[in-house]
Amino acid sequence: MEYVRLGRSNVKVSRLCLGAMGFGSTTWREWVLDEAASEPIIDRAIEHGINFFDTCDFYSAGESERILGKLLVGKHPRDSFVLATKAGNPMASHPNGRGYSRKHLFNAIDQSLARLRTDHVDLFQTHIWNADTDLEELVDTMGAIVEAGKARYVGVTTMPAWTLAVCRTHAERRQSAKFVSMQCEYNPAHRECERELMPYCLYDNVALIPFSPMARGFLSANRQGGRNPTSRTNTDDYTHKYYYRDGDFAVQAVLSGIAERHGCSPSQVALAWTLSRPGMTAPIFGATSIQHVDEAVGSLDLSLSEGELSEINAAYVPRGFNSAGH
């Protein structure tokens, strides 16, 4: 396993990050694995040298964090892995049970630490973007969380490039903790962050830890006409909302052809493409089987030719702009 710095920080993370959205409870999503089924996947990731794990308070209403607390924090030396979580999505029905107020963020980090069985996370991040957020309060609060020792670093998930620039400038003026990382959706069929977000991150050395490198499983098999259904593809409204365009099917067909030539899976080609892009620190992949972990690690050794990269790029059809940065 290769290890790289997380942006400008000196902490080292594996070139792949295991995302824990798939660990939790079937009452949240029917394809999610319970604690017993999650354990061998986490163990396999550790065996491969993966030291970077990402979760969120919102996943299975905290159950994902609880599982990582027991199976990762409870079984391995705390300094041997890099643990990341996120906040911002609704965790209660009242108006202050979400978002980026000082009130909610301090409550969210305390609740997450309790579930994770640790006194700190290595990376505490915003989750969904909220356009009416006061950026100064967000930056000051995240800095205070670092000062309190509850997080070592702070980062963000999908937000417009200008807001990230404003946040980092404000943190510098305050001599406070800057956001060191950006999670953005990025794969061969979803490349909108290339417009402004990625160029800014590359310029200022903000770590790029993209999520959905296989498009939530859409790119893993031919999904046209309902082919190759899984529990997730049958129930994931997000995937149907953002993928299933003609251009997305064209990208998947190219990936499948390249995979056949290499004797690997389309998922591995999608992940290898993402890893090959400029500035990629550690793509976040999800796994619901040991095989998924093995395949992801195998993609690190998959080298795509310039011709193959051009094939993939030529199939891509851009999406319309929206204010979230995508």
mmCIF file of C-alpha atoms in Angstrom:
data_model
loop_
_atom_site.group_PDB
_atom_site.id
_atom_site.type_symbol
_atom_site.label_atom_id
_atom_site.label_comp_id
_atom_site.label_asym_id
_atom_site.label_seq_id
_atom_site.Cartn_x
_atom_site.Cartn_y
_atom_site.Cartn_z
ATOM 1 C CA MET A 1 0.000 0.000 0.000
ATOM 2 C CA GLU A 2 1.197 3.499 -0.846
ATOM 3 C CA TYR A 3 0.751 6.325 1.663
ATOM 4 C CA VAL A 4 0.532 10.027 0.863
ATOM 5 C CA ARG A 5 0.137 13.258 2.787
ATOM 6 C CA LEU A 6 -3.381 14.552 3.391
ATOM 7 C CA GLY A 7 -3.045 17.880 1.591
ATOM 8 C CA ARG A 8 -0.654 20.239 3.361
ATOM 9 C CA SER A 9 -0.864 18.247 6.581
ATOM 10 C CA ASN A 10 1.900 15.869 7.594
ATOM 11 C CA VAL A 11 -0.467 12.988 8.353
ATOM 12 C CA LYS A 12 -0.126 10.010 5.997
ATOM 13 C CA VAL A 13 -3.143 8.230 4.546
ATOM 14 C CA SER A 14 -3.452 5.183 2.313
ATOM 15 C CA ARG A 15 -4.182 5.810 -1.360
ATOM 16 C CA LEU A 16 -7.619 4.317 -0.791
ATOM 17 C CA CYS A 17 -10.140 5.242 1.889
ATOM 18 C CA LEU A 18 -12.804 2.786 3.001
ATOM 19 C CA GLY A 19 -16.176 4.491 3.235
ATOM 20 C CA ALA A 20 -18.510 3.174 5.932
ATOM 21 C CA MET A 21 -21.884 4.170 4.497
ATOM 22 C CA GLY A 22 -22.544 0.476 3.875
ATOM 23 C CA PHE A 23 -22.130 -0.441 7.551
ATOM 24 C CA GLY A 24 -25.151 0.076 9.760
ATOM 25 C CA SER A 25 -28.753 -1.047 9.700
ATOM 26 C CA THR A 26 -31.138 -2.333 7.035
ATOM 27 C CA THR A 27 -33.837 -0.149 8.573
ATOM 28 C CA TRP A 28 -31.930 2.799 7.052
ATOM 29 C CA ARG A 29 -31.091 1.222 3.646
ATOM 30 C CA GLU A 30 -31.897 -2.380 2.796
ATOM 31 C CA TRP A 31 -28.452 -3.051 1.273
ATOM 32 C CA VAL A 32 -26.515 -1.947 4.380
ATOM 33 C CA LEU A 33 -24.554 -4.551 6.389
ATOM 34 C CA ASP A 34 -24.954 -5.115 10.112
ATOM 35 C CA GLU A 35 -22.087 -5.355 12.578
ATOM 36 C CA ALA A 36 -21.348 -9.046 12.043
ATOM 37 C CA ALA A 37 -21.244 -8.709 8.260
ATOM 38 C CA SER A 38 -19.155 -5.522 8.435
ATOM 39 C CA GLU A 39 -16.357 -7.000 10.562
ATOM 40 C CA PRO A 40 -14.596 -9.125 7.899
ATOM 41 C CA ILE A 41 -14.633 -6.181 5.475
ATOM 42 C CA ILE A 42 -12.971 -3.843 7.961
ATOM 43 C CA ASP A 43 -10.467 -6.569 8.867
ATOM 44 C CA ARG A 44 -9.646 -7.148 5.188
ATOM 45 C CA ALA A 45 -9.037 -3.441 4.630
ATOM 46 C CA ILE A 46 -6.597 -3.408 7.552
ATOM 47 C CA GLU A 47 -4.838 -6.495 6.154
ATOM 48 C CA HIS A 48 -4.324 -4.665 2.855
ATOM 49 C CA GLY A 49 -2.757 -1.710 4.644
ATOM 50 C CA ILE A 50 -5.691 0.666 4.314
ATOM 51 C CA ASN A 51 -5.427 3.102 7.223
ATOM 52 C CA PHE A 52 -8.044 5.695 6.186
ATOM 53 C CA PHE A 53 -11.715 5.241 7.153
ATOM 54 C CA ASP A 54 -14.583 7.657 6.506
ATOM 55 C CA THR A 55 -18.040 7.648 8.056
ATOM 56 C CA CYS A 56 -20.779 10.113 9.047
ATOM 57 C CA ASP A 57 -23.243 10.631 11.870
ATOM 58 C CA PHE A 58 -26.105 10.456 9.336
ATOM 59 C CA TYR A 59 -25.296 6.957 8.097
ATOM 60 C CA SER A 60 -27.833 4.606 9.671
ATOM 61 C CA ALA A 61 -28.570 7.350 12.234
ATOM 62 C CA GLY A 62 -25.199 6.824 13.926
ATOM 63 C CA GLU A 63 -25.013 3.040 13.656
ATOM 64 C CA SER A 64 -22.165 3.232 11.130
ATOM 65 C CA GLU A 65 -20.092 5.197 13.644
ATOM 66 C CA ARG A 66 -20.969 2.754 16.415
ATOM 67 C CA ILE A 67 -19.794 -0.180 14.288
ATOM 68 C CA LEU A 68 -16.485 1.517 13.481
ATOM 69 C CA GLY A 69 -16.105 2.361 17.150
ATOM 70 C CA LYS A 70 -16.356 -1.286 18.086
ATOM 71 C CA LEU A 71 -14.620 -2.982 15.145
ATOM 72 C CA LEU A 72 -11.918 -0.431 14.325
ATOM 73 C CA VAL A 73 -11.272 1.740 17.373
ATOM 74 C CA GLY A 74 -11.941 -1.142 19.733
ATOM 75 C CA LYS A 75 -9.583 -3.592 18.001
ATOM 76 C CA HIS A 76 -6.622 -1.564 16.738
ATOM 77 C CA PRO A 77 -4.172 0.979 18.217
ATOM 78 C CA ARG A 78 -5.733 4.430 17.916
ATOM 79 C CA ASP A 79 -2.643 5.959 16.312
ATOM 80 C CA SER A 80 -2.494 3.275 13.593
ATOM 81 C CA PHE A 81 -5.387 4.572 11.484
ATOM 82 C CA VAL A 82 -6.895 7.858 10.311
ATOM 83 C CA LEU A 83 -10.559 8.199 11.249
ATOM 84 C CA ALA A 84 -12.863 10.701 9.555
ATOM 85 C CA THR A 85 -16.492 11.560 10.134
ATOM 86 C CA LYS A 86 -18.937 14.228 8.983
ATOM 87 C CA ALA A 87 -21.827 16.336 10.246
ATOM 88 C CA GLY A 88 -24.499 18.579 8.791
ATOM 89 C CA ASN A 89 -27.316 16.289 7.701
ATOM 90 C CA PRO A 90 -30.458 16.098 9.879
ATOM 91 C CA MET A 91 -29.969 14.173 13.111
ATOM 92 C CA ALA A 92 -33.137 15.408 14.816
ATOM 93 C CA SER A 93 -36.514 16.783 13.724
ATOM 94 C CA HIS A 94 -36.014 20.226 15.283
ATOM 95 C CA PRO A 95 -34.363 23.032 13.254
ATOM 96 C CA ASN A 96 -31.093 22.997 15.224
ATOM 97 C CA GLY A 97 -30.549 19.278 14.740
ATOM 98 C CA ARG A 98 -28.688 19.874 11.480
ATOM 99 C CA GLY A 99 -26.524 22.381 9.630
ATOM 100 C CA TYR A 100 -23.416 24.292 10.673
ATOM 101 C CA SER A 101 -24.244 26.371 13.710
ATOM 102 C CA ARG A 102 -21.806 26.327 16.616
ATOM 103 C CA LYS A 103 -24.627 24.773 18.635
ATOM 104 C CA HIS A 104 -25.109 21.829 16.299
ATOM 105 C CA LEU A 105 -21.482 21.183 15.387
ATOM 106 C CA PHE A 106 -20.321 20.910 19.002
ATOM 107 C CA ASN A 107 -23.220 18.607 19.797
ATOM 108 C CA ALA A 108 -22.540 16.566 16.655
ATOM 109 C CA ILE A 109 -18.846 16.024 17.377
ATOM 110 C CA ASP A 110 -19.566 15.022 20.990
ATOM 111 C CA GLN A 111 -22.206 12.518 19.892
ATOM 112 C CA SER A 112 -19.922 11.115 17.182
ATOM 113 C CA LEU A 113 -17.022 10.671 19.598
ATOM 114 C CA ALA A 114 -19.265 8.772 21.987
ATOM 115 C CA ARG A 115 -20.404 6.398 19.251
ATOM 116 C CA LEU A 116 -16.871 5.999 17.888
ATOM 117 C CA ARG A 117 -15.437 5.262 21.369
ATOM 118 C CA THR A 118 -12.640 7.786 21.024
ATOM 119 C CA ASP A 119 -11.723 11.202 22.370
ATOM 120 C CA HIS A 120 -10.916 12.622 18.919
ATOM 121 C CA VAL A 121 -11.378 12.093 15.209
ATOM 122 C CA ASP A 122 -8.510 12.713 12.847
ATOM 123 C CA LEU A 123 -10.672 14.528 10.293
ATOM 124 C CA PHE A 124 -13.989 16.240 11.042
ATOM 125 C CA GLN A 125 -15.872 17.376 7.943
ATOM 126 C CA THR A 126 -18.951 19.184 6.775
ATOM 127 C CA HIS A 127 -21.359 16.952 4.856
ATOM 128 C CA ILE A 128 -24.052 18.320 2.532
ATOM 129 C CA TRP A 129 -23.704 21.954 1.513
ATOM 130 C CA ASN A 130 -26.141 24.448 3.054
ATOM 131 C CA ALA A 131 -26.217 27.667 1.023
ATOM 132 C CA ASP A 132 -27.411 29.884 3.881
ATOM 133 C CA THR A 133 -24.463 28.964 6.118
ATOM 134 C CA ASP A 134 -22.575 31.837 7.731
ATOM 135 C CA LEU A 135 -19.063 30.955 6.639
ATOM 136 C CA GLU A 136 -17.299 32.809 9.452
ATOM 137 C CA GLU A 137 -19.265 30.937 12.120
ATOM 138 C CA LEU A 138 -18.534 27.642 10.353
ATOM 139 C CA VAL A 139 -14.791 28.321 10.181
ATOM 140 C CA ASP A 140 -14.554 29.651 13.734
ATOM 141 C CA THR A 141 -16.489 26.686 15.120
ATOM 142 C CA MET A 142 -14.432 24.077 13.283
ATOM 143 C CA GLY A 143 -11.287 25.811 14.511
ATOM 144 C CA ALA A 144 -12.618 25.740 18.072
ATOM 145 C CA ILE A 145 -13.292 22.008 17.744
ATOM 146 C CA VAL A 146 -9.650 21.492 16.765
ATOM 147 C CA GLU A 147 -8.496 23.723 19.634
ATOM 148 C CA ALA A 148 -10.619 21.654 22.016
ATOM 149 C CA GLY A 149 -8.769 18.515 20.897
ATOM 150 C CA LYS A 150 -11.893 16.857 19.515
ATOM 151 C CA ALA A 151 -10.493 16.777 15.954
ATOM 152 C CA ARG A 152 -6.955 16.882 14.611
ATOM 153 C CA TYR A 153 -7.906 18.337 11.199
ATOM 154 C CA VAL A 154 -11.044 19.668 9.526
ATOM 155 C CA GLY A 155 -12.329 19.297 5.989
ATOM 156 C CA VAL A 156 -15.389 19.808 3.813
ATOM 157 C CA THR A 157 -17.653 17.934 1.422
ATOM 158 C CA THR A 158 -18.986 19.280 -1.874
ATOM 159 C CA MET A 159 -19.332 23.041 -1.749
ATOM 160 C CA PRO A 160 -18.769 25.787 -4.340
ATOM 161 C CA ALA A 161 -15.117 26.608 -4.916
ATOM 162 C CA TRP A 162 -15.576 30.253 -3.925
ATOM 163 C CA THR A 163 -16.918 29.275 -0.495
ATOM 164 C CA LEU A 164 -13.928 27.022 0.154
ATOM 165 C CA ALA A 165 -11.591 29.866 -0.809
ATOM 166 C CA VAL A 166 -13.445 32.283 1.505
ATOM 167 C CA CYS A 167 -13.336 29.773 4.371
ATOM 168 C CA ARG A 168 -9.614 29.134 4.030
ATOM 169 C CA THR A 169 -8.871 32.867 3.790
ATOM 170 C CA HIS A 170 -10.929 33.564 6.913
ATOM 171 C CA ALA A 171 -9.146 30.778 8.802
ATOM 172 C CA GLU A 172 -5.787 32.252 7.814
ATOM 173 C CA ARG A 173 -6.821 35.697 9.086
ATOM 174 C CA ARG A 174 -7.958 34.134 12.364
ATOM 175 C CA GLN A 175 -4.848 31.948 12.561
ATOM 176 C CA SER A 176 -7.274 29.069 12.916
ATOM 177 C CA ALA A 177 -7.420 25.559 11.475
ATOM 178 C CA LYS A 178 -7.860 25.608 7.700
ATOM 179 C CA PHE A 179 -9.908 23.018 5.849
ATOM 180 C CA VAL A 180 -7.308 20.530 4.616
ATOM 181 C CA SER A 181 -9.495 18.296 2.452
ATOM 182 C CA MET A 182 -12.400 18.246 0.019
ATOM 183 C CA GLN A 183 -14.797 15.370 -0.589
ATOM 184 C CA CYS A 184 -16.487 15.700 -3.965
ATOM 185 C CA GLU A 185 -18.339 13.280 -6.209
ATOM 186 C CA TYR A 186 -15.956 12.251 -8.962
ATOM 187 C CA ASN A 187 -15.832 9.371 -11.411
ATOM 188 C CA PRO A 188 -15.665 8.858 -15.199
ATOM 189 C CA ALA A 189 -19.374 9.733 -15.520
ATOM 190 C CA HIS A 190 -19.480 12.642 -13.038
ATOM 191 C CA ARG A 191 -16.776 15.272 -13.547
ATOM 192 C CA GLU A 192 -18.405 18.597 -12.732
ATOM 193 C CA CYS A 193 -15.908 19.361 -9.963
ATOM 194 C CA GLU A 194 -13.261 19.748 -12.683
ATOM 195 C CA ARG A 195 -14.750 23.149 -13.559
ATOM 196 C CA GLU A 196 -13.637 25.156 -10.509
ATOM 197 C CA LEU A 197 -13.417 23.036 -7.389
ATOM 198 C CA MET A 198 -10.552 20.757 -8.398
ATOM 199 C CA PRO A 199 -8.420 23.544 -9.917
ATOM 200 C CA TYR A 200 -8.671 25.520 -6.674
ATOM 201 C CA CYS A 201 -7.785 22.457 -4.576
ATOM 202 C CA LEU A 202 -4.815 21.711 -6.813
ATOM 203 C CA TYR A 203 -3.618 25.315 -6.592
ATOM 204 C CA ASP A 204 -3.810 25.486 -2.791
ATOM 205 C CA ASN A 205 -2.884 21.833 -2.064
ATOM 206 C CA VAL A 206 -6.231 20.872 -0.555
ATOM 207 C CA ALA A 207 -6.469 17.070 -0.412
ATOM 208 C CA LEU A 208 -8.994 15.596 -2.840
ATOM 209 C CA ILE A 209 -10.730 12.543 -1.380
ATOM 210 C CA PRO A 210 -13.505 11.948 -3.928
ATOM 211 C CA PHE A 211 -16.520 9.806 -3.142
ATOM 212 C CA SER A 212 -18.491 7.522 -5.500
ATOM 213 C CA PRO A 213 -15.558 6.595 -7.782
ATOM 214 C CA MET A 214 -17.792 3.808 -9.178
ATOM 215 C CA ALA A 215 -20.903 6.052 -9.278
ATOM 216 C CA ARG A 216 -22.588 4.223 -6.399
ATOM 217 C CA GLY A 217 -22.283 0.969 -8.353
ATOM 218 C CA PHE A 218 -23.773 2.333 -11.573
ATOM 219 C CA LEU A 219 -20.464 1.913 -13.429
ATOM 220 C CA SER A 220 -19.861 -1.590 -12.098
ATOM 221 C CA ALA A 221 -22.160 -3.332 -14.612
ATOM 222 C CA ASN A 222 -24.503 -2.641 -17.507
ATOM 223 C CA ARG A 223 -27.668 -1.206 -15.934
ATOM 224 C CA GLN A 224 -29.587 -0.522 -19.168
ATOM 225 C CA GLY A 225 -33.159 -1.745 -19.177
ATOM 226 C CA GLY A 226 -32.914 -2.817 -15.545
ATOM 227 C CA ARG A 227 -30.086 -5.272 -16.203
ATOM 228 C CA ASN A 228 -27.861 -6.556 -13.384
ATOM 229 C CA PRO A 229 -30.050 -5.253 -10.556
ATOM 230 C CA THR A 230 -28.824 -5.113 -6.967
ATOM 231 C CA SER A 231 -30.545 -4.060 -3.770
ATOM 232 C CA ARG A 232 -28.791 -0.736 -4.032
ATOM 233 C CA THR A 233 -29.529 -0.018 -7.695
ATOM 234 C CA ASN A 234 -33.166 -0.938 -7.094
ATOM 235 C CA THR A 235 -33.585 1.412 -4.134
ATOM 236 C CA ASP A 236 -31.035 4.217 -4.452
ATOM 237 C CA ASP A 237 -33.032 7.229 -5.666
ATOM 238 C CA TYR A 238 -29.882 9.373 -5.771
ATOM 239 C CA THR A 239 -28.277 7.157 -8.411
ATOM 240 C CA HIS A 240 -31.363 7.252 -10.609
ATOM 241 C CA LYS A 241 -31.516 11.028 -10.239
ATOM 242 C CA TYR A 242 -27.915 11.762 -11.222
ATOM 243 C CA TYR A 243 -27.001 8.866 -13.514
ATOM 244 C CA TYR A 244 -28.840 6.726 -16.086
ATOM 245 C CA ARG A 245 -28.289 9.320 -18.834
ATOM 246 C CA ASP A 246 -27.357 8.089 -22.311
ATOM 247 C CA GLY A 247 -23.859 9.471 -21.779
ATOM 248 C CA ASP A 248 -23.495 7.573 -18.507
ATOM 249 C CA PHE A 249 -24.387 4.305 -20.225
ATOM 250 C CA ALA A 250 -21.799 5.143 -22.910
ATOM 251 C CA VAL A 251 -19.106 5.622 -20.257
ATOM 252 C CA GLN A 252 -20.015 2.313 -18.636
ATOM 253 C CA ALA A 253 -19.791 0.519 -21.988
ATOM 254 C CA VAL A 254 -16.275 1.897 -22.545
ATOM 255 C CA LEU A 255 -15.218 0.832 -19.046
ATOM 256 C CA SER A 256 -16.555 -2.672 -19.680
ATOM 257 C CA GLY A 257 -14.615 -2.970 -22.919
ATOM 258 C CA ILE A 258 -11.373 -1.880 -21.267
ATOM 259 C CA ALA A 259 -12.022 -4.221 -18.339
ATOM 260 C CA GLU A 260 -12.453 -7.150 -20.710
ATOM 261 C CA ARG A 261 -9.094 -6.401 -22.331
ATOM 262 C CA HIS A 262 -7.374 -6.239 -18.930
ATOM 263 C CA GLY A 263 -9.191 -9.213 -17.432
ATOM 264 C CA CYS A 264 -10.565 -7.137 -14.566
ATOM 265 C CA SER A 265 -13.871 -5.572 -13.532
ATOM 266 C CA PRO A 266 -15.401 -2.285 -14.753
ATOM 267 C CA SER A 267 -15.301 -1.123 -11.129
ATOM 268 C CA GLN A 268 -11.524 -1.459 -11.137
ATOM 269 C CA VAL A 269 -11.219 0.516 -14.361
ATOM 270 C CA ALA A 270 -13.430 3.303 -12.948
ATOM 271 C CA LEU A 271 -11.355 3.451 -9.769
ATOM 272 C CA ALA A 272 -8.065 3.313 -11.694
ATOM 273 C CA TRP A 273 -9.262 6.242 -13.844
ATOM 274 C CA THR A 274 -10.096 8.254 -10.719
ATOM 275 C CA LEU A 275 -6.730 7.435 -9.136
ATOM 276 C CA SER A 276 -4.969 8.599 -12.298
ATOM 277 C CA ARG A 277 -6.449 12.098 -12.224
ATOM 278 C CA PRO A 278 -4.346 15.060 -11.034
ATOM 279 C CA GLY A 279 -4.335 15.770 -7.316
ATOM 280 C CA MET A 280 -6.176 12.649 -6.186
ATOM 281 C CA THR A 281 -5.205 11.819 -2.594
ATOM 282 C CA ALA A 282 -7.428 8.870 -1.675
ATOM 283 C CA PRO A 283 -10.704 8.001 -3.413
ATOM 284 C CA ILE A 284 -13.362 6.762 -0.995
ATOM 285 C CA PHE A 285 -14.817 3.399 -1.996
ATOM 286 C CA GLY A 286 -17.648 1.464 -0.414
ATOM 287 C CA ALA A 287 -17.594 -2.287 0.101
ATOM 288 C CA THR A 288 -20.256 -4.792 1.056
ATOM 289 C CA SER A 289 -18.037 -7.855 0.545
ATOM 290 C CA ILE A 290 -14.410 -8.869 0.970
ATOM 291 C CA GLN A 291 -14.208 -9.179 -2.821
ATOM 292 C CA HIS A 292 -15.030 -5.470 -3.153
ATOM 293 C CA VAL A 293 -12.058 -4.623 -0.944
ATOM 294 C CA ASP A 294 -9.737 -6.914 -2.896
ATOM 295 C CA GLU A 295 -10.912 -5.440 -6.206
ATOM 296 C CA ALA A 296 -10.387 -1.885 -4.991
ATOM 297 C CA VAL A 297 -6.852 -2.644 -3.859
ATOM 298 C CA GLY A 298 -6.202 -4.411 -7.168
ATOM 299 C CA SER A 299 -7.062 -1.200 -9.017
ATOM 300 C CA LEU A 300 -3.898 0.369 -7.591
ATOM 301 C CA ASP A 301 -1.884 -1.879 -9.900
ATOM 302 C CA LEU A 302 -4.061 -1.264 -12.963
ATOM 303 C CA SER A 303 -2.315 1.063 -15.417
ATOM 304 C CA LEU A 304 -4.507 2.548 -18.133
ATOM 305 C CA SER A 305 -2.888 3.598 -21.391
ATOM 306 C CA GLU A 306 -3.238 7.082 -22.834
ATOM 307 C CA GLY A 307 -5.506 5.599 -25.488
ATOM 308 C CA GLU A 308 -7.755 3.989 -22.881
ATOM 309 C CA LEU A 309 -7.937 7.210 -20.871
ATOM 310 C CA SER A 310 -8.885 9.054 -24.047
ATOM 311 C CA GLU A 311 -11.632 6.498 -24.748
ATOM 312 C CA ILE A 312 -13.129 7.069 -21.310
ATOM 313 C CA ASN A 313 -12.860 10.832 -21.544
ATOM 314 C CA ALA A 314 -14.440 10.954 -25.015
ATOM 315 C CA ALA A 315 -17.582 9.172 -23.786
ATOM 316 C CA TYR A 316 -18.292 11.722 -21.060
ATOM 317 C CA VAL A 317 -21.241 14.131 -21.416
ATOM 318 C CA PRO A 318 -21.189 17.172 -19.082
ATOM 319 C CA ARG A 319 -24.044 17.996 -16.741
ATOM 320 C CA GLY A 320 -25.660 21.361 -16.188
ATOM 321 C CA PHE A 321 -24.206 23.614 -13.514
ATOM 322 C CA ASN A 322 -25.798 23.950 -10.101
ATOM 323 C CA SER A 323 -24.932 26.062 -7.086
ATOM 324 C CA ALA A 324 -23.554 23.213 -4.978
ATOM 325 C CA GLY A 325 -20.381 23.128 -7.034
ATOM 326 C CA HIS A 326 -21.550 20.207 -9.151
#
